[in-house]
């Protein structure tokens, strides 16, 4: 057989026994460093390489310490996925049951929050620890649909011996990520798993479609909640003097007066009434509204970017593989924001180069092309909108009076692992993990 690339449709058209033997041989030859009779799919090959770098034993089990019941319930309550469980269940649980499979929903870390489906298969799943509270990220369970979808950020199907860990070779699974439609933050993974004999290539498209349906429902829920807040806030803003904005509890704008419209104003995780510093606005008077907040900009500080008096410390947390944050603190309070991959790269470069970088230098650092200054300026404008009192420009830099700390992952290779920015890859190669 020629060393062409494996295809799921081709695999489905083969005799089940023949397909299983082929997959086992592909895995055996690839893991041994030999040329297999047919190349594994790129998504599987890349995952196997990650597992080899982690030193994961392919003969290990998939057991993990389960979440305690109270922690499991807290994670269920705190995730937006709880609001669309009826949609997820209605779209997949019945199909999973009749096809001798189970539906699994995890959080953004790969912890199983819910599972439904065929009772006999759920009992079998207990044997591989595919149960509520279990961990299914790749570093725990090897190549599998949940963990690999987390790592790749897209829908993935894994069948039989494509699983890295031998224990899972009698299973097939298809999984898709579910994102918060407002900011594309990963909420968790939707998965259908079952015995290898239940494999069908169409399951991946079905799971991905239900995940997108859930995202559409969350998007509509958000639209309706903002409309309700706008109806309450509009008459209030008509009577407010100066600059003010009404936002929902996540910072999404419902109505403004005296301020250029913006989609969202990042808010601290622990937010309450009183006098608060909002990075994009300055010092504000905060009052509660039904479903949100009224932020009134204190005019004496409106034209001033809060500097050393408001901000004294910045912590850039890059320890997690796909979720990065910047935390700002000072006498005016503390504030934390999640970062996009590009903004994490830019802030990392500026944290390393405290003397500052020009637009051309940043373009070279991030894109490997010093001519891409227009793109850099646009991105830095977005960054500075939320870090006005922290970042200066000409050149771009953290203000001298602000202490900056970078929290790096234990392994250098895990520093923004999906980044191709030359400065990041150079940084990962030169620092020693602590």
Short mmCIF file of C-alpha atoms in Angstrom, two decimals:
data_model
loop_
_atom_site.label_atom_id
_atom_site.label_comp_id
_atom_site.label_asym_id
_atom_site.label_seq_id
_atom_site.Cartn_x
_atom_site.Cartn_y
_atom_site.Cartn_z
CA UNK A 1 0.00 0.00 0.00
CA UNK A 2 1.37 3.39 -0.93
CA UNK A 3 2.19 5.85 1.84
CA UNK A 4 -0.73 8.18 1.10
CA UNK A 5 -2.66 10.01 3.78
CA UNK A 6 -5.40 8.32 5.82
CA UNK A 7 -8.93 9.56 5.17
CA UNK A 8 -11.95 9.01 7.44
CA UNK A 9 -14.35 8.34 4.55
CA UNK A 10 -11.96 5.80 3.14
CA UNK A 11 -11.63 4.23 6.57
CA UNK A 12 -15.42 4.03 6.96
CA UNK A 13 -15.71 2.23 3.62
CA UNK A 14 -13.34 -0.54 4.71
CA UNK A 15 -14.20 -3.73 6.55
CA UNK A 16 -14.16 -2.93 10.30
CA UNK A 17 -11.56 -5.62 11.07
CA UNK A 18 -9.34 -4.51 8.19
CA UNK A 19 -9.63 -0.86 9.23
CA UNK A 20 -8.72 -1.69 12.82
CA UNK A 21 -5.66 -3.64 11.75
CA UNK A 22 -4.55 -0.83 9.48
CA UNK A 23 -4.88 1.80 12.22
CA UNK A 24 -2.98 -0.36 14.71
CA UNK A 25 -0.17 -0.87 12.22
CA UNK A 26 -0.03 2.86 11.37
CA UNK A 27 0.22 3.69 15.06
CA UNK A 28 2.80 1.01 15.81
CA UNK A 29 5.09 1.97 12.92
CA UNK A 30 4.75 5.73 13.51
CA UNK A 31 5.45 5.56 17.25
CA UNK A 32 8.44 3.33 16.55
CA UNK A 33 9.86 5.94 14.18
CA UNK A 34 9.33 3.82 11.05
CA UNK A 35 7.40 4.65 7.87
CA UNK A 36 3.82 3.35 8.18
CA UNK A 37 1.95 1.79 5.23
CA UNK A 38 -0.24 4.91 5.09
CA UNK A 39 0.38 8.26 6.76
CA UNK A 40 -1.72 9.14 9.82
CA UNK A 41 -4.02 12.13 9.49
CA UNK A 42 -2.14 15.41 10.20
CA UNK A 43 -4.24 16.22 13.28
CA UNK A 44 -3.46 12.78 14.74
CA UNK A 45 0.22 12.85 13.80
CA UNK A 46 0.62 16.29 15.43
CA UNK A 47 -1.07 15.05 18.60
CA UNK A 48 1.10 11.92 18.75
CA UNK A 49 4.17 14.13 18.47
CA UNK A 50 2.91 16.28 21.37
CA UNK A 51 2.38 13.16 23.46
CA UNK A 52 5.89 11.93 22.69
CA UNK A 53 7.34 15.29 23.74
CA UNK A 54 5.37 15.08 26.98
CA UNK A 55 6.82 11.62 27.61
CA UNK A 56 3.33 10.14 27.93
CA UNK A 57 3.33 6.35 28.22
CA UNK A 58 1.07 4.86 25.50
CA UNK A 59 0.45 1.86 27.76
CA UNK A 60 -0.79 3.92 30.70
CA UNK A 61 -4.43 4.10 31.78
CA UNK A 62 -6.78 7.07 31.52
CA UNK A 63 -7.78 7.32 35.17
CA UNK A 64 -7.71 10.70 36.91
CA UNK A 65 -8.69 12.14 40.27
CA UNK A 66 -12.37 13.08 39.97
CA UNK A 67 -13.65 16.47 41.03
CA UNK A 68 -15.39 16.51 44.38
CA UNK A 69 -19.17 16.79 44.09
CA UNK A 70 -19.27 20.38 45.42
CA UNK A 71 -16.56 21.53 43.00
CA UNK A 72 -18.32 19.77 40.11
CA UNK A 73 -21.58 21.53 40.95
CA UNK A 74 -19.82 24.88 41.24
CA UNK A 75 -18.25 24.46 37.79
CA UNK A 76 -21.65 23.55 36.38
CA UNK A 77 -23.25 26.63 37.91
CA UNK A 78 -20.52 29.02 36.79
CA UNK A 79 -20.40 28.05 33.10
CA UNK A 80 -22.57 29.48 30.34
CA UNK A 81 -22.92 25.93 29.04
CA UNK A 82 -25.50 25.29 31.75
CA UNK A 83 -27.83 27.69 29.94
CA UNK A 84 -27.75 25.65 26.72
CA UNK A 85 -27.68 22.13 28.12
CA UNK A 86 -31.23 21.57 26.89
CA UNK A 87 -30.11 22.41 23.35
CA UNK A 88 -27.03 20.20 23.60
CA UNK A 89 -28.99 17.34 25.10
CA UNK A 90 -31.92 17.68 22.70
CA UNK A 91 -29.57 17.68 19.74
CA UNK A 92 -27.36 14.76 20.70
CA UNK A 93 -28.36 12.73 23.79
CA UNK A 94 -31.17 10.84 22.06
CA UNK A 95 -29.05 10.10 19.00
CA UNK A 96 -26.18 8.97 21.22
CA UNK A 97 -28.52 6.64 23.13
CA UNK A 98 -29.98 4.95 20.04
CA UNK A 99 -26.55 4.63 18.40
CA UNK A 100 -25.05 3.01 21.52
CA UNK A 101 -22.95 6.03 22.42
CA UNK A 102 -22.87 8.76 25.07
CA UNK A 103 -22.81 12.54 24.94
CA UNK A 104 -20.18 14.27 27.08
CA UNK A 105 -19.84 17.98 27.90
CA UNK A 106 -16.61 19.28 29.45
CA UNK A 107 -15.40 22.65 30.69
CA UNK A 108 -12.58 24.60 29.04
CA UNK A 109 -9.99 22.48 30.88
CA UNK A 110 -11.37 19.15 29.67
CA UNK A 111 -13.11 18.23 32.94
CA UNK A 112 -16.33 16.27 32.32
CA UNK A 113 -19.31 18.23 33.67
CA UNK A 114 -22.20 16.23 32.22
CA UNK A 115 -22.77 13.01 30.34
CA UNK A 116 -25.92 11.40 28.95
CA UNK A 117 -26.81 8.57 26.60
CA UNK A 118 -26.85 4.81 26.51
CA UNK A 119 -26.77 3.35 30.03
CA UNK A 120 -24.78 0.26 29.03
CA UNK A 121 -22.15 2.41 27.33
CA UNK A 122 -21.96 4.71 30.38
CA UNK A 123 -21.10 1.66 32.47
CA UNK A 124 -18.36 0.79 29.96
CA UNK A 125 -17.17 4.40 30.04
CA UNK A 126 -16.65 4.13 33.79
CA UNK A 127 -13.94 1.60 33.01
CA UNK A 128 -11.89 4.21 31.16
CA UNK A 129 -12.80 7.00 33.62
CA UNK A 130 -15.00 8.81 31.10
CA UNK A 131 -17.30 9.99 33.87
CA UNK A 132 -18.39 13.21 35.53
CA UNK A 133 -15.49 15.04 37.13
CA UNK A 134 -12.77 13.24 35.15
CA UNK A 135 -9.93 15.00 33.30
CA UNK A 136 -9.67 14.44 29.53
CA UNK A 137 -7.07 16.95 28.39
CA UNK A 138 -4.31 15.46 26.23
CA UNK A 139 -1.66 15.59 28.96
CA UNK A 140 -3.89 13.29 31.07
CA UNK A 141 -5.57 10.96 28.57
CA UNK A 142 -3.40 11.25 25.47
CA UNK A 143 -4.80 11.78 21.98
CA UNK A 144 -8.60 11.78 22.23
CA UNK A 145 -11.37 13.87 20.70
CA UNK A 146 -11.95 16.02 23.81
CA UNK A 147 -8.30 16.72 24.57
CA UNK A 148 -7.24 17.13 20.96
CA UNK A 149 -10.16 19.48 20.21
CA UNK A 150 -9.00 21.54 23.20
CA UNK A 151 -5.43 21.59 21.91
CA UNK A 152 -6.35 22.39 18.30
CA UNK A 153 -9.32 24.68 18.93
CA UNK A 154 -11.50 22.92 16.35
CA UNK A 155 -13.71 19.87 15.84
CA UNK A 156 -11.83 16.55 15.87
CA UNK A 157 -12.73 12.88 15.40
CA UNK A 158 -10.49 10.15 16.81
CA UNK A 159 -11.10 6.49 16.04
CA UNK A 160 -9.73 3.25 17.48
CA UNK A 161 -5.92 3.07 17.36
CA UNK A 162 -5.67 6.77 16.52
CA UNK A 163 -5.91 7.17 20.30
CA UNK A 164 -2.41 7.44 21.73
CA UNK A 165 -3.19 5.44 24.85
CA UNK A 166 -3.78 1.75 24.16
CA UNK A 167 -6.69 1.61 26.63
CA UNK A 168 -8.85 3.66 24.25
CA UNK A 169 -8.37 1.57 21.10
CA UNK A 170 -11.83 0.05 21.44
CA UNK A 171 -13.44 3.52 21.41
CA UNK A 172 -14.40 6.14 18.84
CA UNK A 173 -15.17 9.79 19.61
CA UNK A 174 -16.04 13.06 17.90
CA UNK A 175 -15.81 16.43 19.64
CA UNK A 176 -16.23 20.13 18.91
CA UNK A 177 -15.38 23.25 20.94
CA UNK A 178 -18.16 25.54 22.17
CA UNK A 179 -17.28 29.23 22.42
CA UNK A 180 -18.86 32.23 24.08
CA UNK A 181 -20.22 34.01 20.96
CA UNK A 182 -19.59 37.44 22.52
CA UNK A 183 -15.81 37.21 22.73
CA UNK A 184 -15.01 33.73 21.30
CA UNK A 185 -13.67 32.57 24.66
CA UNK A 186 -13.61 28.78 24.88
CA UNK A 187 -16.32 27.46 27.20
CA UNK A 188 -15.85 23.73 26.81
CA UNK A 189 -16.10 20.71 24.56
CA UNK A 190 -19.11 18.78 23.25
CA UNK A 191 -18.30 15.13 22.57
CA UNK A 192 -19.97 11.90 21.48
CA UNK A 193 -18.11 8.70 22.37
CA UNK A 194 -18.84 5.02 22.07
CA UNK A 195 -17.45 1.58 21.20
CA UNK A 196 -15.32 1.54 18.06
CA UNK A 197 -18.03 -0.46 16.30
CA UNK A 198 -20.31 2.62 16.37
CA UNK A 199 -17.90 4.73 14.28
CA UNK A 200 -19.41 6.89 11.53
CA UNK A 201 -17.61 9.81 9.83
CA UNK A 202 -20.84 11.89 9.79
CA UNK A 203 -20.84 12.09 13.59
CA UNK A 204 -18.20 14.84 13.53
CA UNK A 205 -20.38 17.13 11.40
CA UNK A 206 -23.38 16.44 13.65
CA UNK A 207 -21.48 17.29 16.85
CA UNK A 208 -20.03 20.45 15.30
CA UNK A 209 -23.51 21.53 14.11
CA UNK A 210 -25.02 21.12 17.58
CA UNK A 211 -22.12 23.09 19.10
CA UNK A 212 -22.78 25.93 16.65
CA UNK A 213 -26.51 25.76 17.43
CA UNK A 214 -25.72 26.23 21.13
CA UNK A 215 -23.50 29.22 20.30
CA UNK A 216 -26.34 30.75 18.26
CA UNK A 217 -28.70 30.33 21.21
CA UNK A 218 -26.23 32.06 23.56
CA UNK A 219 -25.83 34.87 21.04
CA UNK A 220 -29.58 35.44 20.94
CA UNK A 221 -29.85 35.30 24.74
CA UNK A 222 -27.18 37.97 24.98
CA UNK A 223 -28.88 40.19 22.41
CA UNK A 224 -32.16 40.04 24.33
CA UNK A 225 -30.47 40.81 27.68
CA UNK A 226 -28.68 43.86 26.24
CA UNK A 227 -31.97 45.09 24.73
CA UNK A 228 -33.66 44.82 28.14
CA UNK A 229 -30.81 46.73 29.79
CA UNK A 230 -30.94 49.40 27.06
CA UNK A 231 -34.66 49.93 27.72
CA UNK A 232 -33.91 50.55 31.41
CA UNK A 233 -30.77 52.63 30.89
CA UNK A 234 -31.85 54.95 28.06
CA UNK A 235 -34.14 57.21 30.14
CA UNK A 236 -31.55 57.33 32.94
CA UNK A 237 -28.77 58.40 30.59
CA UNK A 238 -30.99 61.18 29.26
CA UNK A 239 -30.91 62.76 32.72
CA UNK A 240 -27.23 62.16 33.46
CA UNK A 241 -24.87 65.07 32.92
CA UNK A 242 -21.42 64.47 31.50
CA UNK A 243 -20.10 61.17 30.21
CA UNK A 244 -21.68 57.86 31.13
CA UNK A 245 -22.23 54.36 29.83
CA UNK A 246 -24.54 51.47 30.74
CA UNK A 247 -23.00 48.02 30.48
CA UNK A 248 -24.16 44.51 31.32
CA UNK A 249 -22.42 42.44 34.00
CA UNK A 250 -19.78 41.36 31.48
CA UNK A 251 -19.06 44.89 30.26
CA UNK A 252 -21.02 44.79 27.00
CA UNK A 253 -22.35 48.22 26.15
CA UNK A 254 -26.10 48.86 26.12
CA UNK A 255 -26.20 52.69 25.90
CA UNK A 256 -23.82 55.67 26.10
CA UNK A 257 -23.91 59.43 26.45
CA UNK A 258 -20.98 61.76 25.81
CA UNK A 259 -18.72 58.82 24.91
CA UNK A 260 -17.80 57.31 21.57
CA UNK A 261 -19.72 54.01 21.20
CA UNK A 262 -17.71 50.89 21.95
CA UNK A 263 -18.70 47.22 21.98
CA UNK A 264 -17.33 46.31 25.38
CA UNK A 265 -15.64 47.81 28.42
CA UNK A 266 -13.55 45.21 30.30
CA UNK A 267 -14.57 45.05 33.96
CA UNK A 268 -12.74 43.53 36.94
CA UNK A 269 -13.90 40.07 37.99
CA UNK A 270 -14.99 41.35 41.39
CA UNK A 271 -16.94 44.49 40.54
CA UNK A 272 -19.16 46.52 42.83
CA UNK A 273 -20.69 49.93 43.38
CA UNK A 274 -18.58 52.93 44.38
CA UNK A 275 -15.67 54.85 42.98
CA UNK A 276 -13.74 52.56 40.63
CA UNK A 277 -10.95 52.90 38.12
CA UNK A 278 -11.88 51.56 34.66
CA UNK A 279 -8.78 51.36 32.44
CA UNK A 280 -10.53 52.59 29.28
CA UNK A 281 -12.45 55.40 31.03
CA UNK A 282 -10.56 56.53 34.10
CA UNK A 283 -12.09 56.91 37.56
CA UNK A 284 -15.84 56.28 37.47
CA UNK A 285 -18.78 56.36 39.82
CA UNK A 286 -20.42 52.94 39.56
CA UNK A 287 -24.11 52.36 40.26
CA UNK A 288 -26.11 49.12 39.83
CA UNK A 289 -28.77 48.70 37.15
CA UNK A 290 -31.08 45.71 36.58
CA UNK A 291 -28.81 43.37 34.64
CA UNK A 292 -25.78 45.63 34.63
CA UNK A 293 -24.04 48.82 35.74
CA UNK A 294 -24.12 52.56 35.18
CA UNK A 295 -20.58 53.98 34.84
CA UNK A 296 -20.32 57.76 35.23
CA UNK A 297 -16.93 59.18 34.34
CA UNK A 298 -15.63 61.65 36.92
CA UNK A 299 -14.91 64.66 34.74
CA UNK A 300 -11.94 65.92 36.75
CA UNK A 301 -10.07 62.76 35.74
CA UNK A 302 -11.68 62.18 32.37
CA UNK A 303 -8.93 63.87 30.39
CA UNK A 304 -6.14 62.33 32.41
CA UNK A 305 -4.70 58.89 31.94
CA UNK A 306 -4.28 57.39 35.40
CA UNK A 307 -0.60 56.86 35.95
CA UNK A 308 1.48 55.98 38.97
CA UNK A 309 -1.19 57.20 41.37
CA UNK A 310 -3.67 54.66 40.01
CA UNK A 311 -1.49 51.77 38.79
CA UNK A 312 1.65 50.37 40.38
CA UNK A 313 1.84 46.73 39.29
CA UNK A 314 1.10 44.60 36.20
CA UNK A 315 1.19 40.79 36.15
CA UNK A 316 1.20 39.10 32.76
CA UNK A 317 0.15 35.46 33.30
CA UNK A 318 1.22 33.20 30.41
CA UNK A 319 1.31 29.92 32.33
CA UNK A 320 -1.76 28.30 30.76
CA UNK A 321 -1.54 26.98 27.19
CA UNK A 322 -4.62 28.72 25.74
CA UNK A 323 -5.76 31.26 28.31
CA UNK A 324 -3.66 34.29 29.15
CA UNK A 325 -4.42 37.28 31.40
CA UNK A 326 -3.06 40.66 32.40
CA UNK A 327 -3.76 41.84 35.95
CA UNK A 328 -3.38 45.49 36.94
CA UNK A 329 -3.36 46.73 40.53
CA UNK A 330 -2.73 49.95 42.45
CA UNK A 331 -4.29 52.36 44.93
CA UNK A 332 -7.39 52.66 42.71
CA UNK A 333 -8.04 48.92 42.93
CA UNK A 334 -7.30 45.84 40.84
CA UNK A 335 -8.46 44.66 37.43
CA UNK A 336 -7.88 41.58 35.25
CA UNK A 337 -8.50 40.92 31.57
CA UNK A 338 -8.15 37.85 29.37
CA UNK A 339 -5.92 38.36 26.35
CA UNK A 340 -6.21 37.33 22.74
CA UNK A 341 -3.20 35.40 21.36
CA UNK A 342 -1.97 38.50 19.48
CA UNK A 343 -2.29 40.82 22.49
CA UNK A 344 -0.52 38.26 24.69
CA UNK A 345 2.37 38.28 22.19
CA UNK A 346 2.59 42.07 22.12
CA UNK A 347 2.50 42.49 25.89
CA UNK A 348 5.10 39.74 26.33
CA UNK A 349 7.47 41.55 23.95
CA UNK A 350 6.95 44.86 25.77
CA UNK A 351 7.51 43.16 29.14
CA UNK A 352 10.83 41.80 27.88
CA UNK A 353 11.86 45.14 26.33
CA UNK A 354 11.12 47.63 29.10
CA UNK A 355 12.91 50.39 27.20
CA UNK A 356 10.20 50.15 24.53
CA UNK A 357 9.74 49.11 20.91
CA UNK A 358 8.90 51.12 17.82
CA UNK A 359 6.10 49.98 15.53
CA UNK A 360 8.68 48.62 13.10
CA UNK A 361 10.50 46.71 15.84
CA UNK A 362 7.23 45.23 17.11
CA UNK A 363 6.32 44.21 13.56
CA UNK A 364 9.60 42.35 13.30
CA UNK A 365 9.15 40.83 16.77
CA UNK A 366 5.64 39.53 16.10
CA UNK A 367 5.40 39.02 12.33
CA UNK A 368 9.03 38.73 11.29
CA UNK A 369 8.33 41.64 8.92
CA UNK A 370 9.28 45.19 9.96
CA UNK A 371 7.04 46.69 7.24
CA UNK A 372 3.79 45.59 8.91
CA UNK A 373 3.58 48.71 11.03
CA UNK A 374 -0.04 49.50 10.14
CA UNK A 375 -1.18 46.18 11.61
CA UNK A 376 0.92 46.72 14.73
CA UNK A 377 -0.44 50.23 15.30
CA UNK A 378 -4.02 48.98 14.96
CA UNK A 379 -3.44 46.16 17.45
CA UNK A 380 -1.61 48.42 19.90
CA UNK A 381 -4.46 50.92 19.69
CA UNK A 382 -6.80 48.16 20.86
CA UNK A 383 -4.42 47.12 23.65
CA UNK A 384 -3.95 50.69 24.90
CA UNK A 385 -7.71 51.27 24.90
CA UNK A 386 -7.89 48.90 27.88
CA UNK A 387 -4.49 49.71 29.38
CA UNK A 388 -4.40 53.47 28.99
CA UNK A 389 -2.75 54.09 32.35
CA UNK A 390 -0.22 51.30 31.92
CA UNK A 391 1.17 51.66 28.40
CA UNK A 392 2.88 54.62 26.77
CA UNK A 393 3.81 55.08 23.12
CA UNK A 394 6.58 56.64 20.99
CA UNK A 395 7.97 54.09 21.56
CA UNK A 396 5.42 51.57 22.82
CA UNK A 397 6.36 50.55 26.37
CA UNK A 398 5.15 49.92 29.88
CA UNK A 399 5.34 53.12 31.92
CA UNK A 400 8.55 53.35 33.95
CA UNK A 401 6.74 53.68 37.29
CA UNK A 402 4.83 50.42 36.78
CA UNK A 403 6.33 47.15 38.07
CA UNK A 404 5.84 44.36 35.52
CA UNK A 405 5.99 40.63 36.26
CA UNK A 406 5.70 37.82 33.70
CA UNK A 407 4.45 34.43 34.93
CA UNK A 408 5.84 31.83 32.55
CA UNK A 409 4.88 28.14 32.19
CA UNK A 410 7.12 25.49 33.73
CA UNK A 411 8.35 24.29 30.33
CA UNK A 412 9.85 26.84 27.89
CA UNK A 413 8.09 25.11 24.98
CA UNK A 414 4.72 25.94 26.58
CA UNK A 415 5.28 29.70 26.35
CA UNK A 416 2.46 30.78 24.00
CA UNK A 417 2.84 27.39 22.26
CA UNK A 418 0.78 28.28 19.19
CA UNK A 419 2.66 31.53 18.53
CA UNK A 420 4.89 31.90 15.47
CA UNK A 421 6.20 35.29 16.58
CA UNK A 422 10.02 35.30 16.31
CA UNK A 423 10.41 37.14 19.62
CA UNK A 424 8.27 34.56 21.44
CA UNK A 425 9.99 31.55 19.95
CA UNK A 426 13.41 33.10 20.65
CA UNK A 427 12.32 33.87 24.21
CA UNK A 428 11.10 30.31 24.77
CA UNK A 429 14.46 28.97 23.58
CA UNK A 430 16.59 31.23 25.78
CA UNK A 431 14.97 31.31 29.22
CA UNK A 432 15.22 28.56 31.80
CA UNK A 433 12.00 27.40 33.46
CA UNK A 434 11.70 28.22 37.13
#
